[in-house]
Amino acid sequence: MQYIDEHLLPGQLGHFFAILSLVASVLATIAYFKANRLQVVQEKTSWLQLARVFFFIETIAVFAVFILIYYIVSNHYHEYFFAWNHSSLSLPPKYLLACIWEDQSGSFLLWNIWHCVLGWIIIWKNKKWEAPVLTVINFAQFCIATMLIGLYVFDVKIGNNPFILWRHEMSQLPIFSDPNYLQLPRVHEGNDLNTLLQNYWMVIHPPVLFLGFASTIIPFAFAYAGLVNKDHSWIKTAIPWTSFSAAILGTGIMMGAAWAYESLNFGGYWAWDPVENASLVPWLTLIAGLHTNIVYKATGYSLRSTYFFYIITFTLVLYSTFLTRSGVLGDTSVHAFVGSDMTAQLVLFVVVFFVPAIVYFAIRYKSIPTITKEENTNSREFWMFIGSLVLFLSSIIIISKTSIPVFNKIFKTNVAPPEDPLKEYNQIQIFIAIIIGILTATTQYFKYKNTSNSFFGKRIVLPTVIALVLSILIIVFANINYDKYGIGFLIAIYVAIFGSIYAIVANAMYIWSGLKGKLKAAGASVAHVGFGLVLVGILLSSAKKNVLSQNTTGIAVFKKDKREDPAENITLFKRVPTDMGKYTVTYVTDTFNVAEKKTYFEIDFKSKDGKEHFKLYPDLMKNNKGMEGMSANPAARHYFNKDIFVYISAYEQNKENDTAVFRKKELKVGDTVFYGNGFVVLNKIEVNPKSLQTKYNADEQALFLNITVLSKDGKQYNAMPGIALKGNSLRDIPDTVPQQSLAIKFNKLIDPKTSTIEIGIKESAAVSDLITLKVYEFPWIIILWIGIILMVIGFIMSILYRLNRMTS
């Protein structure tokens, strides 16, 4: 059959380049491996030149694959399953790159790209280590390339081909019996990008995060080089690379936190989601390795630990890849990939790197230089090593809990993941934060090798006193009284606040007392100050997080579950001001944005003291990809000292035909008329009331009925229906009480002498739209974001300082 309007050449070229990258990576691996083993300079140089040719071809192929995928997606060539499944004609162009990251093969390709970039930097800057390091990188490239070819070997499928035609991927579908299937509406439009990923953070967050993941191979490759070549001089060269990796990976993780804060409705930036954990754990072990690396460079201690931490870091990156892509976390994480099963390949990916590396480490363990004399407990290296062990302990705890679904699958058990992840993790990690905060504050005040008690005491006493005073002031004046998990946890928060402030004060003061104001050498101290600020931001924003949307209406549109409590969600009827604690909140209107396929809600906030008045625009987007319901995107009002964070937890749109009719009732001032859920009382008749001037014209005479509506549950509402007269014409001005689904209108004045009037009462579910709102207040969350920025700046300062020292 000849299909109409298919574009086959881009896919054929793309698959060719995917296979070419696979072949080139194998040849580059072999050539670099051979070059590393040779001692004769001329032969070594010859193999290196050949390896670079293969690596160049591989780089061209990888970038060509990416360009062709983007070309297919951006042109909406929906004959390709990749383009159809991850994009649509109505998708805003700014999200096209996110379409690539959404697919497993697209994110693997991103990983490949960064390996190529990093490899050429190694060739340019670190030629001594080019052969062994590029051996590892190219072997990783080969492993990743197998994920992108989608070939069958003895009925076993290897990887997924991003260039496969949809009619080949799902050949059984009846639509492919039509040669013009591309014009079918469902095919022509596309399956769209997941609603959760239609956010600007998902365009920039994955590239940064995957650069962080990819860069962890460099310390690993240096460790491999040291073990294979029995040459441990790589330690000095590795420190800037490890600092770079830590900075980028940390930035990528926190970009994900920012995405969660802006796009997800769990009310925060970190939920101990399994995929969040899987990215955090390698960062913790990488930081541990960086510190032991520095210790060895300065003292000769901790080289074995450095090898171990660098090996385990990249292994954990691979393991996190398995967790997020095998589908094992599909039911427990909003981040995990689901779909085609590559479990066997992903397990092999972990095994082929971890097993040889750990075996080499075990074989070479005794020959790795070490100092038999134990570190002095009054030395900097001792406490840096203790800090690294604490970080490693933290990573073990986190990854163990995260791996429960894996353990269940392996051992056929049915252990449930933590029911309350925040409680399960925070109750342990709070003590990790305390220890790390105090160590971060005090360790730099020790000297390497040995420090006298008097020397240490004189230098540390002032930062300690200042930190203690500041901590007490913060605890008292910020009114830290978080008692959700009991008094013991509250005390731990107090101690953690001290540890965090201690880290900030002590490191800031060390720049002047220890480094004599030499800012070029202060990268570590700046990063530690940033880390302390991160801890303070987490503690204050979490301990003082306040639910503002306490339900004052008594209306609950959903039942309490693990995620939401109706008592913490306030229901708003359109255009009805509603009391919400210190704010009066009004659901003003909603607007559907056709381009973004989102419904934006205008929510008006007025503080009762008159000092604040602002509007927020949270939105809802209909879920796709087989998911039901709506996806809520929060909105936030940013202040220097707090964020007001709001999202829509429920939405009921009036789509019913209004078949109810007005029931006529006669009454006088003071009379009562009943309706289905209560009664109404006519208080008085008002003529041309000034408070309602906007409802009638200057040349009209207006009569309004001042009515009180009392419901069965004791709630009271006001209504002011009226009429406007001009000459012989009369105009109705009805009023509604949306909370009671009630409409009231003033029909006519029957007897002016007795003030007898006729009203119409209608009870109808079609009176108004309503939304249910969740509103948080996050105090001092800005401290968290400032801390992250400062920590990254510190890493950059440290990298530049060490690079300058290496070249000078």
Coordinates of C-alpha atoms in Angstrom, one line a residue, residues 101-642:
W101 CA 12.6 14.8 27.1
E102 CA 9.2 13.2 27.8
D103 CA 10.3 10.1 25.9
Q104 CA 12.8 7.7 27.3
S105 CA 14.9 7.7 24.2
G106 CA 14.9 11.5 24.1
S107 CA 16.3 11.8 27.6
F108 CA 18.9 9.1 26.8
L109 CA 19.9 11.1 23.8
L110 CA 20.2 14.2 26.0
W111 CA 22.6 12.2 28.2
N112 CA 24.6 11.1 25.1
I113 CA 24.9 14.7 24.0
W114 CA 26.4 15.9 27.3
H115 CA 28.8 12.9 27.3
C116 CA 30.1 14.1 23.9
V117 CA 30.5 17.7 25.2
L118 CA 32.3 16.6 28.3
G119 CA 34.5 14.2 26.4
W120 CA 35.8 17.0 24.1
I121 CA 36.6 19.2 27.1
I122 CA 38.6 16.3 28.6
I123 CA 40.5 16.0 25.3
W124 CA 41.1 19.7 25.3
K125 CA 42.1 20.2 28.9
N126 CA 43.2 16.8 30.4
K127 CA 45.2 15.0 27.8
K128 CA 47.1 13.0 30.3
W129 CA 43.9 11.2 31.3
E130 CA 42.2 11.3 27.9
A131 CA 42.7 7.6 27.1
P132 CA 41.3 6.0 30.3
V133 CA 38.6 8.6 30.9
L134 CA 37.4 8.5 27.3
T135 CA 37.4 4.7 27.5
V136 CA 34.7 4.9 30.2
I137 CA 32.8 7.7 28.5
N138 CA 32.6 5.9 25.2
F139 CA 31.6 2.6 26.8
A140 CA 28.8 4.5 28.5
Q141 CA 27.9 6.0 25.1
F142 CA 27.7 2.5 23.7
C143 CA 25.4 1.4 26.4
I144 CA 23.2 4.4 26.0
A145 CA 23.2 4.0 22.2
T146 CA 21.8 0.4 22.6
M147 CA 18.8 2.1 24.1
L148 CA 18.1 4.0 20.9
I149 CA 18.4 1.5 18.1
G150 CA 15.3 -0.7 18.6
L151 CA 16.7 -3.7 16.8
Y152 CA 15.8 -7.4 17.4
V153 CA 18.5 -9.9 18.1
F154 CA 17.2 -13.5 18.3
D155 CA 13.7 -12.2 19.1
V156 CA 15.0 -10.0 21.8
K157 CA 14.3 -6.3 21.3
I158 CA 17.3 -4.0 22.2
G159 CA 16.3 -0.4 22.9
N160 CA 13.6 1.7 21.3
N161 CA 13.9 3.3 18.0
P162 CA 12.7 6.9 18.2
F163 CA 12.3 7.0 14.4
I164 CA 9.9 4.0 14.1
L165 CA 6.8 4.7 12.1
W166 CA 3.5 4.6 13.9
R167 CA 2.1 2.0 11.5
H168 CA 5.1 -0.2 12.3
E169 CA 4.8 0.3 16.1
M170 CA 1.1 -0.5 16.2
S171 CA 0.5 -2.3 12.9
Q172 CA -2.6 -4.0 14.2
L173 CA -4.6 -0.7 14.4
P174 CA -7.3 -0.6 11.7
I175 CA -6.6 3.0 10.8
F176 CA -3.5 1.9 8.8
S177 CA -5.7 0.2 6.3
D178 CA -6.4 3.7 5.1
P179 CA -3.6 5.1 2.9
N180 CA -4.6 8.6 3.9
Y181 CA -4.6 7.9 7.7
L182 CA -2.5 11.0 8.4
Q183 CA -5.6 13.1 7.7
L184 CA -7.7 11.3 10.3
P185 CA -8.4 13.9 13.1
R186 CA -6.9 11.9 15.9
V187 CA -3.7 11.3 14.0
H188 CA -3.5 14.7 12.5
E189 CA -3.8 16.5 15.8
G190 CA -1.3 14.3 17.8
N191 CA -1.5 12.8 21.3
D192 CA 0.0 15.9 22.9
L193 CA 2.6 16.5 25.6
N194 CA 1.8 15.4 29.2
T195 CA 0.0 18.2 30.9
L196 CA 2.4 18.2 33.8
L197 CA 5.3 18.8 31.5
Q198 CA 3.7 21.8 29.8
N199 CA 5.7 24.2 31.9
Y200 CA 8.8 26.3 31.0
W201 CA 10.8 24.6 33.8
M202 CA 10.5 21.3 31.9
V203 CA 12.2 22.9 28.9
I204 CA 15.3 23.9 31.0
H205 CA 15.3 21.6 34.0
P206 CA 16.0 18.2 32.2
P207 CA 19.0 19.5 30.2
V208 CA 20.6 20.8 33.4
L209 CA 19.8 17.7 35.5
F210 CA 21.1 15.4 32.8
L211 CA 24.3 17.4 32.5
G212 CA 24.6 16.8 36.2
F213 CA 24.0 13.0 35.8
A214 CA 26.3 12.8 32.8
S215 CA 29.1 14.7 34.6
T216 CA 29.3 12.2 37.4
I217 CA 31.0 9.8 35.0
I218 CA 34.1 12.0 35.1
P219 CA 35.0 11.4 38.7
F220 CA 34.1 7.7 38.2
A221 CA 36.3 7.6 35.1
F222 CA 39.2 9.2 37.0
A223 CA 38.8 6.5 39.7
Y224 CA 38.8 3.8 37.0
A225 CA 41.9 5.3 35.5
G226 CA 43.6 5.3 38.9
L227 CA 42.7 1.7 39.6
V228 CA 43.6 0.4 36.1
N229 CA 46.8 2.4 35.7
K230 CA 47.8 2.2 39.4
D231 CA 48.3 6.0 39.2
H232 CA 46.6 8.1 41.9
S233 CA 47.7 11.5 40.8
W234 CA 44.3 12.1 39.2
I235 CA 43.1 13.3 42.6
K236 CA 44.1 17.0 42.0
T237 CA 42.7 17.0 38.5
A238 CA 39.4 15.5 39.6
I239 CA 38.5 18.2 42.2
P240 CA 37.3 20.9 39.8
W241 CA 35.4 18.3 37.8
T242 CA 33.7 16.9 40.9
S243 CA 32.9 20.5 42.1
F244 CA 31.4 21.2 38.6
S245 CA 29.3 18.0 38.8
A246 CA 28.1 18.7 42.3
A247 CA 27.1 22.3 41.3
I248 CA 25.2 21.3 38.1
L249 CA 23.5 18.2 39.6
G250 CA 22.5 20.2 42.7
T251 CA 21.1 23.0 40.4
G252 CA 19.2 20.5 38.3
I253 CA 17.7 18.9 41.4
M254 CA 16.5 22.3 42.7
M255 CA 15.2 23.3 39.3
G256 CA 13.0 20.2 39.7
A257 CA 11.9 21.5 43.1
A258 CA 11.0 24.8 41.5
W259 CA 9.0 23.0 38.8
A260 CA 7.2 21.0 41.5
Y261 CA 6.5 24.3 43.4
E262 CA 5.1 26.0 40.4
S263 CA 3.4 23.1 38.6
L264 CA 2.3 20.4 41.1
N265 CA -0.3 20.7 43.8
F266 CA 1.2 18.8 46.7
G267 CA 1.8 22.2 48.3
G268 CA 5.6 22.7 48.3
Y269 CA 8.9 22.1 46.5
W270 CA 9.9 18.7 47.9
A271 CA 7.7 15.7 48.8
W272 CA 10.3 12.9 49.1
D273 CA 9.0 11.5 45.8
P274 CA 10.9 8.4 44.8
V275 CA 12.3 10.1 41.7
E276 CA 13.3 13.2 43.7
N277 CA 15.1 10.9 46.1
A278 CA 16.8 8.9 43.3
S279 CA 18.4 12.2 42.0
L280 CA 19.3 13.5 45.5
V281 CA 21.2 10.4 46.7
P282 CA 24.0 10.5 44.1
W283 CA 24.5 14.2 44.9
L284 CA 24.9 13.3 48.6
T285 CA 27.6 10.7 47.9
L286 CA 29.2 13.0 45.4
I287 CA 29.6 15.7 48.0
A288 CA 31.0 13.0 50.4
G289 CA 33.5 12.1 47.7
L290 CA 34.5 15.7 47.0
H291 CA 35.3 16.2 50.7
T292 CA 37.4 13.0 51.1
N293 CA 39.1 14.0 47.8
I294 CA 40.1 17.3 49.3
V295 CA 41.2 15.5 52.5
Y296 CA 43.5 13.2 50.6
K297 CA 45.0 16.1 48.6
A298 CA 45.8 17.9 51.8
T299 CA 46.9 15.1 54.1
G300 CA 47.1 11.7 52.3
Y301 CA 44.2 10.3 54.2
S302 CA 40.9 9.0 52.7
L303 CA 42.0 8.0 49.2
R304 CA 40.2 4.6 49.5
S305 CA 37.0 6.4 50.6
T306 CA 37.3 8.8 47.7
Y307 CA 37.5 5.8 45.2
F308 CA 34.5 4.2 46.9
F309 CA 32.4 7.4 46.9
Y310 CA 33.1 8.2 43.2
I311 CA 32.3 4.6 42.2
I312 CA 29.1 4.5 44.2
T313 CA 28.0 7.9 42.9
F314 CA 27.9 7.0 39.3
T315 CA 26.5 3.6 40.2
L316 CA 23.6 5.4 42.0
V317 CA 23.0 7.6 38.9
L318 CA 22.6 4.4 36.9
Y319 CA 20.4 2.9 39.6
S320 CA 18.2 6.0 39.6
T321 CA 18.0 5.5 35.8
F322 CA 16.7 2.0 36.4
L323 CA 14.2 3.2 39.0
T324 CA 12.8 6.0 36.8
R325 CA 12.7 4.1 33.5
S326 CA 11.9 0.5 34.4
G327 CA 8.4 1.3 35.4
V328 CA 8.9 0.0 38.9
L329 CA 8.0 3.4 40.4
G330 CA 5.1 4.0 38.0
D331 CA 2.5 3.8 40.8
T332 CA 4.5 5.8 43.4
S333 CA 5.9 8.8 41.5
V334 CA 4.6 11.5 39.2
H335 CA 8.1 11.7 37.6
A336 CA 8.7 8.1 36.6
F337 CA 8.6 6.9 33.0
V338 CA 6.1 4.2 32.1
G339 CA 5.8 2.4 28.9
S340 CA 8.1 0.1 27.0
D341 CA 10.0 -2.4 29.2
M342 CA 13.8 -2.1 29.1
T343 CA 14.3 -3.5 32.6
A344 CA 16.9 -6.1 31.5
Q345 CA 19.0 -3.5 29.6
L346 CA 18.8 -1.0 32.5
V347 CA 19.9 -3.7 35.0
L348 CA 22.8 -4.6 32.7
F349 CA 23.6 -0.9 32.5
V350 CA 24.1 -0.8 36.2
V351 CA 25.9 -4.1 36.4
V352 CA 28.5 -3.6 33.7
F353 CA 29.8 -0.5 35.4
F354 CA 29.4 -1.3 39.0
V355 CA 30.7 -4.9 39.1
P356 CA 34.0 -4.3 37.2
A357 CA 34.7 -1.1 39.1
I358 CA 34.0 -2.6 42.6
V359 CA 36.1 -5.7 41.7
Y360 CA 39.0 -3.6 40.6
F361 CA 38.6 -1.6 43.8
A362 CA 38.7 -4.8 45.9
I363 CA 41.7 -6.1 44.0
R364 CA 43.7 -2.8 44.3
Y365 CA 42.4 -2.0 47.8
K366 CA 45.6 -2.9 49.6
S367 CA 47.8 -1.1 47.1
I368 CA 45.9 2.2 47.3
P369 CA 48.1 4.6 49.3
T370 CA 47.0 5.1 52.9
I371 CA 48.4 6.3 56.2
T372 CA 48.2 3.7 58.9
K373 CA 48.2 6.2 61.7
E374 CA 44.6 7.2 62.6
E375 CA 43.5 10.8 62.1
N376 CA 43.7 13.0 65.1
T377 CA 40.3 13.9 66.4
N378 CA 41.4 17.5 66.6
S379 CA 42.1 17.6 62.9
R380 CA 40.1 19.0 60.0
E381 CA 40.4 15.8 58.0
F382 CA 38.9 13.7 60.8
W383 CA 35.7 15.8 60.9
M384 CA 35.5 16.1 57.1
F385 CA 35.6 12.3 57.0
I386 CA 32.9 12.0 59.6
G387 CA 30.8 14.5 57.7
S388 CA 31.2 12.4 54.5
L389 CA 30.1 9.3 56.5
V390 CA 27.0 11.1 57.7
L391 CA 26.1 12.1 54.1
F392 CA 26.6 8.4 53.1
L393 CA 24.4 7.2 55.9
S394 CA 21.7 9.7 54.8
S395 CA 21.9 8.4 51.3
I396 CA 21.6 4.7 52.4
I397 CA 18.5 5.6 54.5
I398 CA 16.9 7.5 51.6
I399 CA 17.6 4.9 48.9
S400 CA 16.5 2.0 51.1
K401 CA 13.1 3.5 51.6
T402 CA 12.9 4.5 47.9
S403 CA 13.7 1.0 46.8
I404 CA 10.8 -0.7 48.6
P405 CA 9.0 -1.4 45.2
V406 CA 12.3 -3.0 43.9
F407 CA 12.6 -5.2 47.0
N408 CA 9.0 -6.2 46.7
K409 CA 9.5 -7.2 43.1
I410 CA 12.7 -9.2 43.8
F411 CA 11.6 -10.9 47.0
K412 CA 7.9 -11.2 46.1
T413 CA 7.0 -9.3 49.2
N414 CA 4.3 -6.7 49.7
V415 CA 5.9 -4.1 51.9
A416 CA 4.0 -0.8 51.6
P417 CA 5.9 2.4 50.9
P418 CA 5.8 5.1 53.6
E419 CA 2.1 6.2 54.1
D420 CA 3.3 9.7 55.1
P421 CA 6.6 10.2 53.3
L422 CA 7.2 13.6 54.8
K423 CA 7.0 12.2 58.3
E424 CA 9.0 9.1 57.6
Y425 CA 11.9 10.9 56.0
N426 CA 11.8 14.2 58.0
Q427 CA 12.0 12.5 61.3
I428 CA 15.3 11.0 60.4
Q429 CA 16.8 13.6 58.0
I430 CA 16.3 16.4 60.6
F431 CA 19.0 14.8 62.7
I432 CA 21.3 14.5 59.6
A433 CA 20.7 18.2 59.1
I434 CA 21.7 19.0 62.7
I435 CA 25.0 17.0 62.4
I436 CA 25.9 18.3 59.0
G437 CA 25.0 21.9 60.0
I438 CA 27.3 21.8 63.1
L439 CA 30.1 20.1 61.2
T440 CA 29.8 22.6 58.4
A441 CA 30.2 25.4 61.0
T442 CA 33.1 24.0 63.0
T443 CA 35.3 21.9 60.7
Q444 CA 37.0 24.7 58.9
Y445 CA 38.2 26.1 62.2
F446 CA 40.3 23.0 62.7
K447 CA 43.8 22.8 61.1
Y448 CA 44.8 19.8 59.1
K449 CA 46.8 17.2 61.0
N450 CA 46.4 18.7 64.5
T451 CA 44.7 21.6 66.2
S452 CA 45.3 22.7 69.8
N453 CA 42.2 23.0 72.0
S454 CA 43.0 26.6 72.9
F455 CA 43.5 27.6 69.2
F456 CA 40.1 26.0 68.2
G457 CA 38.3 27.4 71.3
K458 CA 39.4 31.0 70.8
R459 CA 38.3 31.0 67.1
I460 CA 35.0 29.2 67.5
V461 CA 33.5 30.8 70.6
L462 CA 32.4 34.0 69.0
P463 CA 30.6 32.3 66.0
T464 CA 29.0 29.9 68.5
V465 CA 27.6 32.7 70.7
I466 CA 26.4 34.8 67.8
A467 CA 24.7 31.7 66.2
L468 CA 23.1 30.8 69.5
V469 CA 21.7 34.3 70.1
L470 CA 20.4 34.6 66.5
S471 CA 18.8 31.1 66.7
I472 CA 16.9 32.0 70.0
L473 CA 15.7 35.3 68.4
I474 CA 14.4 33.5 65.3
I475 CA 12.7 30.7 67.4
V476 CA 11.0 33.3 69.6
F477 CA 10.1 36.0 67.2
A478 CA 9.2 33.7 64.3
N479 CA 7.1 31.7 66.8
I480 CA 8.3 28.3 65.8
N481 CA 5.8 26.0 67.3
Y482 CA 5.4 23.1 64.8
D483 CA 4.1 20.2 67.0
K484 CA 2.5 18.0 64.3
Y485 CA 5.0 15.2 65.2
G486 CA 5.3 15.9 68.9
I487 CA 7.5 17.8 71.2
G488 CA 10.6 15.8 70.4
F489 CA 10.5 16.7 66.7
L490 CA 9.9 20.4 67.7
I491 CA 13.0 20.3 69.8
A492 CA 14.9 18.8 66.9
I493 CA 13.7 21.7 64.7
Y494 CA 15.1 24.2 67.3
V495 CA 18.4 22.4 67.3
A496 CA 18.4 22.2 63.5
I497 CA 17.8 26.0 63.3
F498 CA 20.8 26.5 65.5
G499 CA 22.9 24.2 63.4
S500 CA 21.9 26.0 60.2
I501 CA 22.5 29.5 61.6
Y502 CA 25.8 28.2 63.0
A503 CA 26.9 27.1 59.6
I504 CA 26.0 30.5 58.1
V505 CA 27.7 32.6 60.8
A506 CA 30.8 30.4 61.3
N507 CA 31.6 30.2 57.6
A508 CA 30.9 33.9 56.9
M509 CA 33.2 34.8 59.8
Y510 CA 35.8 32.3 58.6
I511 CA 36.2 34.2 55.4
W512 CA 37.7 37.0 57.4
S513 CA 39.3 35.2 60.4
G514 CA 40.6 32.2 58.6
L515 CA 41.1 33.4 55.0
K516 CA 41.9 37.0 55.9
G517 CA 39.3 38.3 53.5
K518 CA 40.7 36.5 50.5
L519 CA 37.5 36.0 48.6
K520 CA 39.1 34.1 45.7
A521 CA 39.9 31.3 48.1
A522 CA 36.5 31.5 49.8
G523 CA 34.5 29.3 47.5
A524 CA 34.0 26.5 50.1
S525 CA 32.9 29.0 52.8
V526 CA 30.5 30.7 50.4
A527 CA 29.0 27.3 49.4
H528 CA 28.7 26.4 53.0
V529 CA 26.9 29.7 53.8
G530 CA 24.6 28.9 50.9
F531 CA 24.0 25.4 52.3
G532 CA 23.2 26.8 55.7
L533 CA 20.7 29.2 54.1
V534 CA 19.1 26.3 52.3
L535 CA 18.6 24.5 55.6
V536 CA 17.2 27.6 57.3
G537 CA 14.8 28.2 54.3
I538 CA 13.6 24.6 54.5
L539 CA 13.1 24.7 58.2
L540 CA 11.3 28.0 58.4
S541 CA 9.1 27.5 55.3
S542 CA 8.1 24.0 56.4
A543 CA 7.8 24.6 60.2
K544 CA 5.8 27.7 59.6
K545 CA 3.8 26.6 56.6
N546 CA 0.3 27.7 57.2
V547 CA -3.0 26.7 55.6
L548 CA -5.0 29.9 55.0
S549 CA -7.9 28.2 53.3
Q550 CA -9.7 26.9 56.4
N551 CA -13.2 26.0 55.4
T552 CA -15.4 28.8 56.6
T553 CA -18.4 28.0 54.3
G554 CA -19.1 24.5 55.6
I555 CA -19.4 23.3 52.0
A556 CA -17.4 20.2 51.1
V557 CA -17.4 19.1 47.5
F558 CA -15.2 16.0 48.0
K559 CA -14.4 13.6 50.8
K560 CA -11.3 13.6 52.9
D561 CA -8.5 11.4 51.6
K562 CA -4.7 11.1 52.0
R563 CA -4.1 14.1 49.7
E564 CA -6.9 16.6 50.6
D565 CA -9.0 17.5 53.6
P566 CA -12.2 19.5 53.0
A567 CA -11.6 21.3 56.3
E568 CA -8.5 22.9 54.6
N569 CA -10.1 23.8 51.3
I570 CA -12.5 26.7 50.9
T571 CA -15.3 26.7 48.4
L572 CA -15.9 29.9 46.4
F573 CA -18.9 30.8 44.3
K574 CA -18.3 33.0 41.3
R575 CA -18.4 36.7 42.2
V576 CA -19.3 36.0 45.8
P577 CA -16.8 37.5 48.3
T578 CA -16.0 34.9 50.9
D579 CA -14.3 35.2 54.3
M580 CA -10.9 33.4 54.5
G581 CA -9.3 34.3 57.8
K582 CA -7.3 37.5 57.3
Y583 CA -8.4 37.7 53.7
T584 CA -11.6 38.2 51.8
V585 CA -11.4 36.1 48.7
T586 CA -13.5 36.3 45.5
Y587 CA -13.6 34.0 42.6
V588 CA -14.0 36.8 40.0
T589 CA -14.1 34.9 36.7
D590 CA -12.4 32.3 34.6
T591 CA -11.0 32.4 31.1
F592 CA -10.1 29.6 28.8
N593 CA -6.8 30.1 27.0
V594 CA -7.1 28.4 23.6
A595 CA -3.4 28.4 22.8
E596 CA -2.4 26.8 26.1
K597 CA -5.6 24.8 26.6
K598 CA -5.8 26.0 30.2
T599 CA -8.6 27.5 32.2
Y600 CA -7.3 30.4 34.3
F601 CA -9.2 31.5 37.4
E602 CA -9.0 35.1 38.6
I603 CA -8.9 35.0 42.4
D604 CA -9.1 38.4 44.2
F605 CA -7.5 38.7 47.6
K606 CA -8.2 41.6 50.0
S607 CA -6.7 41.6 53.4
K608 CA -9.1 42.8 56.1
D609 CA -6.7 45.3 57.4
G610 CA -6.6 47.0 54.0
K611 CA -2.9 46.6 53.5
E612 CA -2.9 44.0 50.8
H613 CA -4.9 43.6 47.6
F614 CA -3.8 41.3 44.8
K615 CA -5.0 38.8 42.3
L616 CA -3.7 35.3 41.5
Y617 CA -4.4 33.2 38.5
P618 CA -4.1 29.5 39.2
D619 CA -5.2 27.3 36.3
L620 CA -6.6 23.9 35.4
M621 CA -5.7 21.8 32.4
K622 CA -7.5 18.7 31.3
N623 CA -5.4 15.6 31.8
N624 CA -4.3 13.6 28.8
K625 CA -2.4 10.4 28.1
G626 CA -5.2 8.3 29.5
M627 CA -5.4 10.2 32.8
E628 CA -8.8 11.4 34.0
G629 CA -9.7 14.7 35.6
M630 CA -7.9 18.0 35.6
S631 CA -4.3 18.9 36.4
A632 CA -4.0 21.9 38.7
N633 CA -1.2 24.4 38.2
P634 CA -0.6 26.6 41.3
A635 CA 0.0 30.4 41.4
A636 CA 1.9 32.3 44.0
R637 CA 2.2 35.8 45.3
H638 CA 5.8 36.5 46.2
Y639 CA 6.8 38.7 49.1
F640 CA 10.2 39.3 50.6
N641 CA 9.2 37.3 53.7
K642 CA 6.6 34.9 52.4

